Structures are given as C-alpha cells and as structure tokens.
Amino acid sequence: MTTALFTHPECLGHITPEGHAERPERLRAVLAALSVPDFAALERREAPLATRAHLLLAHPQAHVAAIEAAIPAQGSVALDPDTHVMAGSLAAALRAAGAGIAAVDAVLAGEVANAFCAIRPPGHHAEAECPMGFCLFGNVAIGALHALDHHGLERVAIVDFDVHHGNGTQDILWNEARVLFCSTHQMPLYPGTGEAGEHGAHGNIVNAPLPPGAEGAAFRAAWETRILPALEAFRPELVLISAGFDAHRADPLAQLRLGEEDFAWVTERICDVADRHSGGRVVSTLEGGYDLEALAACVAAHVKVLMERGG
Ligand SMILES: [Zn+2]
C-alpha cells in the first residue's frame, strides 16, 4: 500500500493579484519539495474536476452559480477584500474539490493507504453560501459529505490544524451529526470564529483556540487533552485533514510558533487514531501556509509521515 499524491497543473492557473499571499508559487514550492527522491514512492494521480453534484453536497445551487457568474474573461474580480477570481479560478477550484473526492474514492477502495491533495485554492473558509478567505468551495467538507452519501460511511472526522479557524467547514457541517470537526487555531485571528464554546448542533464540533505566541508544547497539549480524546470517542471510519501550515513560526499571516516537528507529531497522532478506528484511512488536503520555505518543509514532514504510516 502506498500514499497517493493528487494534484493538477490547473491549480496553478488561479492567479491572484500581485502581492497576494495565496499565490501559485505556494503550490510550486510544495510540488518541488515532493519531487525529490525521498518521495519517489508517492503514487502520483491527476485530480479530476469536481462535478456540480459534488459541489451541491455542501453548497446551494445559488452559491455555485454565483461563483461561475463572477469569473471574468479578463483581469480579476474581488469577491471580498481577500478572495479574488480570474479566468483560471473555476478550473482550479474544481480540481481542488475534485482531488479530495478522488482521494476519498481511492482510499475507500483500498487502492492506496492514504493520500495528500496538493491543491489550491484552499477551502476551509468557504461557507455554504459565501466564498471567503481565499476559498471558493469547501473542499474538505465536500469530501466528507461524499464519503457519507456516496460510500455510505456513518462517521467521518475532519481535523484542521491550519492557524485560522475553519469557519466554512464548521458552517457547512454544523448540523451534520455524522461528522466530527476538530480544529486548533490562533485566536484572536481571522475569521474570528472558533471559540471553545462553539460545539455544533450535535456536539459534533471541537474547537481548541490557542493564543498568539503559543509554541509547540501548547499546540500538542491542546491535541492531547481536547482533540485526540474526542476523535478517539468518535471512532471515525475515515479521517480527513485540513492541512494548513501557517501555524509555523515563520508564517507571515499569524503568530503561532510551531516547527516542522510539530506538524510531523500531529500527523503521527492523527494516523494513530486512524489506525485504531479507520483502517489507517487518511486523506489530507492542503489549506494555508504562506512562507514558501516553511510550507515546503512542513509539507515534506507531513507527507513523510503519511508514507511511513501507509507503507
Ligand atoms: Zn490559514
């Protein structure tokens, strides 16, 4: 059994305005890091386009139509101060969501042990009815709903260690008892949600906010005391990761102080839960991470663990 890498060149075609943090160079840095001999055993697969039916798992028709209608023939259009679309954005976003769908299919079919989706734009800020925070569609939420509705799973966990709260994932899955959504994130920080008291309609959401300046020890303690016990009790049949690496100390968008070793550690702990309850089935999807060097190093550390655990 191997680890699959899902990506597509069209994810580079979502070209944000000059100076924007969420830029094609991020994905180029990630793919360069995964092109060295250490990663030769990755099973490289092309991310398909998500279908409209996939998007409608998480979003109303009006949201999908509004994104499609906003795409300009030339130049870029701001959907909000952070979130822009241009001619290549729709294809990139459909590949980003499609990667997660295909990765869930491959892992649940037993073709690969686990998978990493190297995609952009990211997805965890996209609410059911609102694009925001660089995100157009809820990539990981869509993958979870696909696993439930298409594959008939009963319990899917999403863990999100991006430094920003996954407000979109939380919004889409607030009423979904079949999904446990767990997040560590800096607070206060964009988007402002993710208080420890936000539990979801069925107690299906676990938020563990961390203060600015928190280091690896506080991050690991939050996982050990809050998130891992909740995951263990939930007994997920599949674990999805919103893998943002902007909690790294070098990241320009936030003030947590993690290092590569902390991302490797949390990946190990997530795989431990997956080994006990999910047959090791893990699908990880890229979210944030805006210092190119740190992003590349963290993705390498994360994927290395997935490969070791999947092999
Ligand atoms: Zn982020």
Short mmCIF file of C-alpha atoms and ligand atoms in Angstrom, two decimals:
data_model
loop_
_atom_site.label_atom_id
_atom_site.label_comp_id
_atom_site.label_asym_id
_atom_site.label_seq_id
_atom_site.Cartn_x
_atom_site.Cartn_y
_atom_site.Cartn_z
CA MET A 1 0.00 0.00 0.00
CA THR A 2 1.18 3.45 -0.86
CA THR A 3 0.42 7.11 -0.38
CA ALA A 4 -1.22 8.91 -3.28
CA LEU A 5 -0.46 12.49 -4.29
CA PHE A 6 -3.34 14.20 -6.04
CA THR A 7 -2.69 17.46 -7.87
CA HIS A 8 -3.29 19.17 -11.21
CA PRO A 9 -1.48 21.89 -13.20
CA GLU A 10 -4.75 23.84 -13.45
CA CYS A 11 -4.43 24.59 -9.72
CA LEU A 12 -1.57 26.90 -10.77
CA GLY A 13 -3.89 28.78 -13.09
CA HIS A 14 -5.74 30.57 -10.29
CA ILE A 15 -3.61 33.69 -10.41
CA THR A 16 -4.27 36.10 -7.55
CA PRO A 17 -3.36 39.81 -7.69
CA GLU A 18 0.28 40.90 -7.24
CA GLY A 19 1.33 40.66 -3.60
CA HIS A 20 -1.47 38.28 -2.58
CA ALA A 21 -0.35 35.69 -0.02
CA GLU A 22 -2.28 32.80 -1.62
CA ARG A 23 -0.29 32.60 -4.86
CA PRO A 24 0.67 29.91 -7.38
CA GLU A 25 4.25 29.87 -6.04
CA ARG A 26 2.89 28.13 -2.92
CA LEU A 27 1.87 25.07 -4.90
CA ARG A 28 5.08 25.16 -6.93
CA ALA A 29 7.07 25.10 -3.67
CA VAL A 30 5.02 22.16 -2.39
CA LEU A 31 5.43 20.17 -5.61
CA ALA A 32 9.16 20.91 -5.72
CA ALA A 33 9.53 19.62 -2.16
CA LEU A 34 7.72 16.41 -3.14
CA SER A 35 9.79 15.89 -6.29
CA VAL A 36 12.99 14.82 -4.53
CA PRO A 37 14.00 11.11 -4.31
CA ASP A 38 12.58 10.71 -0.78
CA PHE A 39 9.12 11.00 -2.33
CA ALA A 40 9.67 8.81 -5.39
CA ALA A 41 7.30 6.17 -3.97
CA LEU A 42 4.31 8.52 -3.98
CA GLU A 43 1.63 7.35 -6.37
CA ARG A 44 1.03 10.48 -8.43
CA ARG A 45 -2.50 10.95 -9.69
CA GLU A 46 -4.24 13.72 -11.61
CA ALA A 47 -7.01 15.49 -9.70
CA PRO A 48 -10.27 15.30 -11.67
CA LEU A 49 -12.77 18.14 -11.93
CA ALA A 50 -15.43 18.03 -9.23
CA THR A 51 -18.90 17.75 -10.71
CA ARG A 52 -21.78 20.07 -9.96
CA ALA A 53 -23.36 17.27 -7.91
CA HIS A 54 -20.22 17.16 -5.74
CA LEU A 55 -20.35 20.91 -5.10
CA LEU A 56 -24.05 20.69 -4.26
CA LEU A 57 -23.25 18.30 -1.40
CA ALA A 58 -22.01 21.34 0.53
CA HIS A 59 -23.33 24.41 -1.26
CA PRO A 60 -26.71 25.57 -2.56
CA GLN A 61 -27.12 25.96 -6.29
CA ALA A 62 -27.10 29.75 -5.89
CA HIS A 63 -23.57 29.70 -4.45
CA VAL A 64 -22.22 27.61 -7.32
CA ALA A 65 -23.98 29.81 -9.86
CA ALA A 66 -22.67 32.99 -8.22
CA ILE A 67 -19.06 31.76 -8.37
CA GLU A 68 -19.46 30.74 -12.01
CA ALA A 69 -21.06 34.08 -12.89
CA ALA A 70 -18.31 36.05 -11.13
CA ILE A 71 -15.47 34.60 -13.24
CA PRO A 72 -14.28 37.35 -15.62
CA ALA A 73 -12.92 36.75 -19.11
CA GLN A 74 -10.00 39.06 -18.33
CA GLY A 75 -8.49 40.59 -15.23
CA SER A 76 -9.59 39.65 -11.73
CA VAL A 77 -12.70 40.28 -9.65
CA ALA A 78 -12.69 40.66 -5.85
CA LEU A 79 -15.47 38.66 -4.16
CA ASP A 80 -14.32 40.19 -0.86
CA PRO A 81 -11.10 42.01 0.16
CA ASP A 82 -9.21 38.67 0.36
CA THR A 83 -10.86 36.47 -2.24
CA HIS A 84 -10.33 37.01 -5.95
CA VAL A 85 -11.29 35.15 -9.10
CA MET A 86 -9.95 35.31 -12.63
CA ALA A 87 -10.31 33.21 -15.78
CA GLY A 88 -8.47 30.17 -14.41
CA SER A 89 -10.06 30.19 -10.97
CA LEU A 90 -13.05 27.95 -11.64
CA ALA A 91 -10.97 25.13 -13.14
CA ALA A 92 -8.53 25.39 -10.22
CA ALA A 93 -11.34 25.30 -7.67
CA LEU A 94 -12.99 22.32 -9.38
CA ARG A 95 -9.66 20.46 -9.41
CA ALA A 96 -9.16 21.36 -5.72
CA ALA A 97 -12.53 19.90 -4.74
CA GLY A 98 -12.16 17.03 -7.21
CA ALA A 99 -8.82 16.00 -5.69
CA GLY A 100 -10.48 15.35 -2.36
CA ILE A 101 -13.33 13.39 -3.94
CA ALA A 102 -10.92 11.20 -5.92
CA ALA A 103 -8.67 10.73 -2.90
CA VAL A 104 -11.61 9.60 -0.76
CA ASP A 105 -12.63 7.18 -3.53
CA ALA A 106 -9.09 5.77 -3.84
CA VAL A 107 -8.59 5.34 -0.11
CA LEU A 108 -12.02 3.80 0.49
CA ALA A 109 -11.49 1.44 -2.47
CA GLY A 110 -8.27 0.26 -0.83
CA GLU A 111 -6.18 1.29 -3.82
CA VAL A 112 -3.88 3.38 -1.61
CA ALA A 113 -3.39 3.59 2.15
CA ASN A 114 -3.77 7.35 2.43
CA ALA A 115 -3.48 10.45 0.27
CA PHE A 116 -2.30 14.05 0.15
CA CYS A 117 -4.03 16.59 -2.09
CA ALA A 118 -1.64 19.35 -3.20
CA ILE A 119 -4.20 21.85 -4.42
CA ARG A 120 -5.26 25.45 -4.35
CA PRO A 121 -7.40 27.46 -3.83
CA PRO A 122 -7.87 26.22 -0.27
CA GLY A 123 -11.36 25.53 1.05
CA HIS A 124 -11.93 25.69 4.79
CA HIS A 125 -13.16 29.30 4.93
CA ALA A 126 -15.80 28.84 2.20
CA GLU A 127 -19.18 28.75 3.93
CA ALA A 128 -22.19 27.03 2.40
CA GLU A 129 -23.42 30.27 0.88
CA CYS A 130 -20.35 32.51 0.91
CA PRO A 131 -16.83 32.37 -0.57
CA MET A 132 -14.27 33.97 1.76
CA GLY A 133 -10.68 33.92 2.96
CA PHE A 134 -9.12 32.81 -0.37
CA CYS A 135 -11.64 29.92 -0.56
CA LEU A 136 -14.40 29.28 -3.14
CA PHE A 137 -15.71 25.80 -2.30
CA GLY A 138 -15.45 23.74 0.90
CA ASN A 139 -13.04 21.13 -0.45
CA VAL A 140 -12.73 19.00 2.68
CA ALA A 141 -16.39 19.33 3.72
CA ILE A 142 -17.35 18.16 0.23
CA GLY A 143 -15.03 15.16 0.60
CA ALA A 144 -16.61 14.27 3.94
CA LEU A 145 -20.15 14.51 2.60
CA HIS A 146 -19.14 12.42 -0.43
CA ALA A 147 -17.79 9.71 1.88
CA LEU A 148 -21.06 9.71 3.83
CA ASP A 149 -23.55 9.99 0.99
CA HIS A 150 -21.80 8.09 -1.82
CA HIS A 151 -19.86 5.49 0.16
CA GLY A 152 -22.33 5.06 2.98
CA LEU A 153 -19.94 5.76 5.84
CA GLU A 154 -21.55 6.69 9.15
CA ARG A 155 -18.73 8.58 10.90
CA VAL A 156 -16.14 10.83 9.24
CA ALA A 157 -13.75 13.04 11.21
CA ILE A 158 -12.20 16.25 9.91
CA VAL A 159 -9.19 17.61 11.76
CA ASP A 160 -7.94 21.09 10.91
CA PHE A 161 -4.57 22.37 12.15
CA ASP A 162 -4.45 25.44 9.91
CA VAL A 163 -3.71 28.51 12.04
CA HIS A 164 -7.04 30.03 11.00
CA HIS A 165 -10.35 28.60 12.17
CA GLY A 166 -12.15 26.57 9.50
CA ASN A 167 -15.33 28.61 9.75
CA GLY A 168 -16.55 27.32 6.40
CA THR A 169 -16.20 23.67 7.33
CA GLN A 170 -17.92 24.41 10.63
CA ASP A 171 -20.74 26.30 8.87
CA ILE A 172 -21.36 23.53 6.32
CA LEU A 173 -21.27 20.73 8.90
CA TRP A 174 -22.82 22.46 11.96
CA ASN A 175 -25.95 20.26 11.72
CA GLU A 176 -24.19 17.10 10.47
CA ALA A 177 -24.03 14.56 13.29
CA ARG A 178 -22.12 12.09 11.10
CA VAL A 179 -19.08 14.40 11.00
CA LEU A 180 -16.83 15.36 13.90
CA PHE A 181 -14.96 18.58 13.08
CA CYS A 182 -11.97 19.39 15.30
CA SER A 183 -9.75 22.45 14.98
CA THR A 184 -6.78 24.09 16.62
CA HIS A 185 -6.24 27.68 15.54
CA GLN A 186 -4.95 31.01 16.78
CA MET A 187 -7.48 33.27 18.48
CA PRO A 188 -7.93 36.17 18.11
CA LEU A 189 -7.30 35.95 14.38
CA TYR A 190 -9.21 35.92 11.11
CA PRO A 191 -12.03 34.88 10.67
CA GLY A 192 -12.99 35.39 14.34
CA THR A 193 -14.96 32.17 14.86
CA GLY A 194 -13.77 29.02 16.65
CA GLU A 195 -14.45 29.74 20.33
CA ALA A 196 -14.21 26.69 22.58
CA GLY A 197 -17.94 27.10 23.25
CA GLU A 198 -18.94 26.51 19.60
CA HIS A 199 -19.98 22.85 19.68
CA GLY A 200 -22.28 22.32 16.68
CA ALA A 201 -25.90 21.19 16.75
CA HIS A 202 -24.97 17.66 17.88
CA GLY A 203 -21.83 18.31 19.90
CA ASN A 204 -20.02 17.44 16.66
CA ILE A 205 -17.55 20.34 16.71
CA VAL A 206 -14.49 20.69 18.93
CA ASN A 207 -12.62 23.99 18.84
CA ALA A 208 -9.34 24.43 20.70
CA PRO A 209 -8.20 28.04 20.21
CA LEU A 210 -4.61 28.98 21.04
CA PRO A 211 -3.30 32.44 21.97
CA PRO A 212 -0.85 34.35 19.76
CA GLY A 213 2.70 33.27 20.55
CA ALA A 214 1.74 29.72 21.54
CA GLU A 215 4.50 27.22 20.82
CA GLY A 216 4.60 23.52 20.05
CA ALA A 217 4.04 22.46 23.67
CA ALA A 218 0.72 24.31 23.89
CA PHE A 219 -0.32 23.00 20.49
CA ARG A 220 0.46 19.41 21.48
CA ALA A 221 -1.33 19.83 24.81
CA ALA A 222 -4.47 21.04 23.02
CA TRP A 223 -4.40 17.94 20.84
CA GLU A 224 -3.70 15.60 23.74
CA THR A 225 -6.34 17.00 26.08
CA ARG A 226 -9.11 18.13 23.71
CA ILE A 227 -8.92 16.82 20.18
CA LEU A 228 -7.43 13.34 20.34
CA PRO A 229 -9.81 12.16 23.10
CA ALA A 230 -12.80 13.46 21.09
CA LEU A 231 -11.53 11.70 17.97
CA GLU A 232 -10.96 8.50 19.89
CA ALA A 233 -14.51 8.57 21.31
CA PHE A 234 -16.00 9.28 17.87
CA ARG A 235 -14.33 6.21 16.27
CA PRO A 236 -14.17 7.68 12.74
CA GLU A 237 -14.32 5.36 9.74
CA LEU A 238 -12.27 7.87 7.73
CA VAL A 239 -10.12 10.82 8.81
CA LEU A 240 -9.77 13.92 6.65
CA ILE A 241 -7.15 16.56 7.39
CA SER A 242 -7.40 20.26 6.58
CA ALA A 243 -3.64 20.59 6.41
CA GLY A 244 -2.68 24.23 6.71
CA PHE A 245 0.90 25.00 7.66
CA ASP A 246 0.50 28.69 8.56
CA ALA A 247 0.90 27.95 12.28
CA HIS A 248 4.65 27.70 11.52
CA ARG A 249 6.71 30.32 13.32
CA ALA A 250 7.94 31.77 10.02
CA ASP A 251 4.47 32.34 8.60
CA PRO A 252 3.66 35.99 7.87
CA LEU A 253 -0.12 35.76 8.48
CA ALA A 254 -0.22 34.62 12.11
CA GLN A 255 1.70 34.38 15.37
CA LEU A 256 1.79 30.74 16.45
CA ARG A 257 5.28 29.30 16.77
CA LEU A 258 5.20 25.73 15.50
CA GLY A 259 8.02 23.96 13.68
CA GLU A 260 8.13 21.12 11.16
CA GLU A 261 8.48 18.64 14.03
CA ASP A 262 5.12 19.71 15.45
CA PHE A 263 3.37 19.04 12.14
CA ALA A 264 5.06 15.64 11.94
CA TRP A 265 3.96 14.92 15.53
CA VAL A 266 0.31 15.82 14.92
CA THR A 267 0.28 13.78 11.72
CA GLU A 268 1.55 10.78 13.70
CA ARG A 269 -1.16 11.21 16.32
CA ILE A 270 -3.89 11.53 13.66
CA CYS A 271 -2.58 8.38 11.97
CA ASP A 272 -2.67 6.61 15.37
CA VAL A 273 -6.40 7.30 15.63
CA ALA A 274 -6.92 6.28 12.00
CA ASP A 275 -5.03 3.03 12.60
CA ARG A 276 -7.23 2.16 15.57
CA HIS A 277 -10.60 3.03 14.03
CA SER A 278 -10.37 3.76 10.30
CA GLY A 279 -8.13 1.07 8.90
CA GLY A 280 -5.47 3.77 8.60
CA ARG A 281 -7.56 5.65 6.04
CA VAL A 282 -6.48 9.30 5.95
CA VAL A 283 -6.99 11.94 3.25
CA SER A 284 -5.09 15.18 3.79
CA THR A 285 -5.77 18.33 1.78
CA LEU A 286 -3.64 21.46 1.64
CA GLU A 287 -5.12 24.62 3.16
CA GLY A 288 -2.85 27.56 4.14
CA GLY A 289 0.88 28.14 4.60
CA TYR A 290 2.38 31.36 3.25
CA ASP A 291 6.11 31.27 3.93
CA LEU A 292 7.29 29.28 0.93
CA GLU A 293 10.31 27.71 2.61
CA ALA A 294 8.41 26.74 5.76
CA LEU A 295 5.47 25.49 3.72
CA ALA A 296 7.70 23.23 1.65
CA ALA A 297 9.48 21.85 4.73
CA CYS A 298 6.22 21.26 6.63
CA VAL A 299 4.52 19.51 3.72
CA ALA A 300 7.59 17.30 3.34
CA ALA A 301 7.47 16.39 7.04
CA HIS A 302 3.71 15.75 6.89
CA VAL A 303 3.80 13.60 3.74
CA LYS A 304 6.82 11.67 5.00
CA VAL A 305 4.75 10.55 7.99
CA LEU A 306 1.82 9.61 5.74
CA MET A 307 4.17 7.49 3.62
CA GLU A 308 5.77 5.80 6.64
CA ARG A 309 2.38 5.04 8.15
CA GLY A 310 0.83 3.96 4.87
CA GLY A 311 3.70 1.73 3.77
ZN ZN B 1 -4.81 29.58 7.29
#
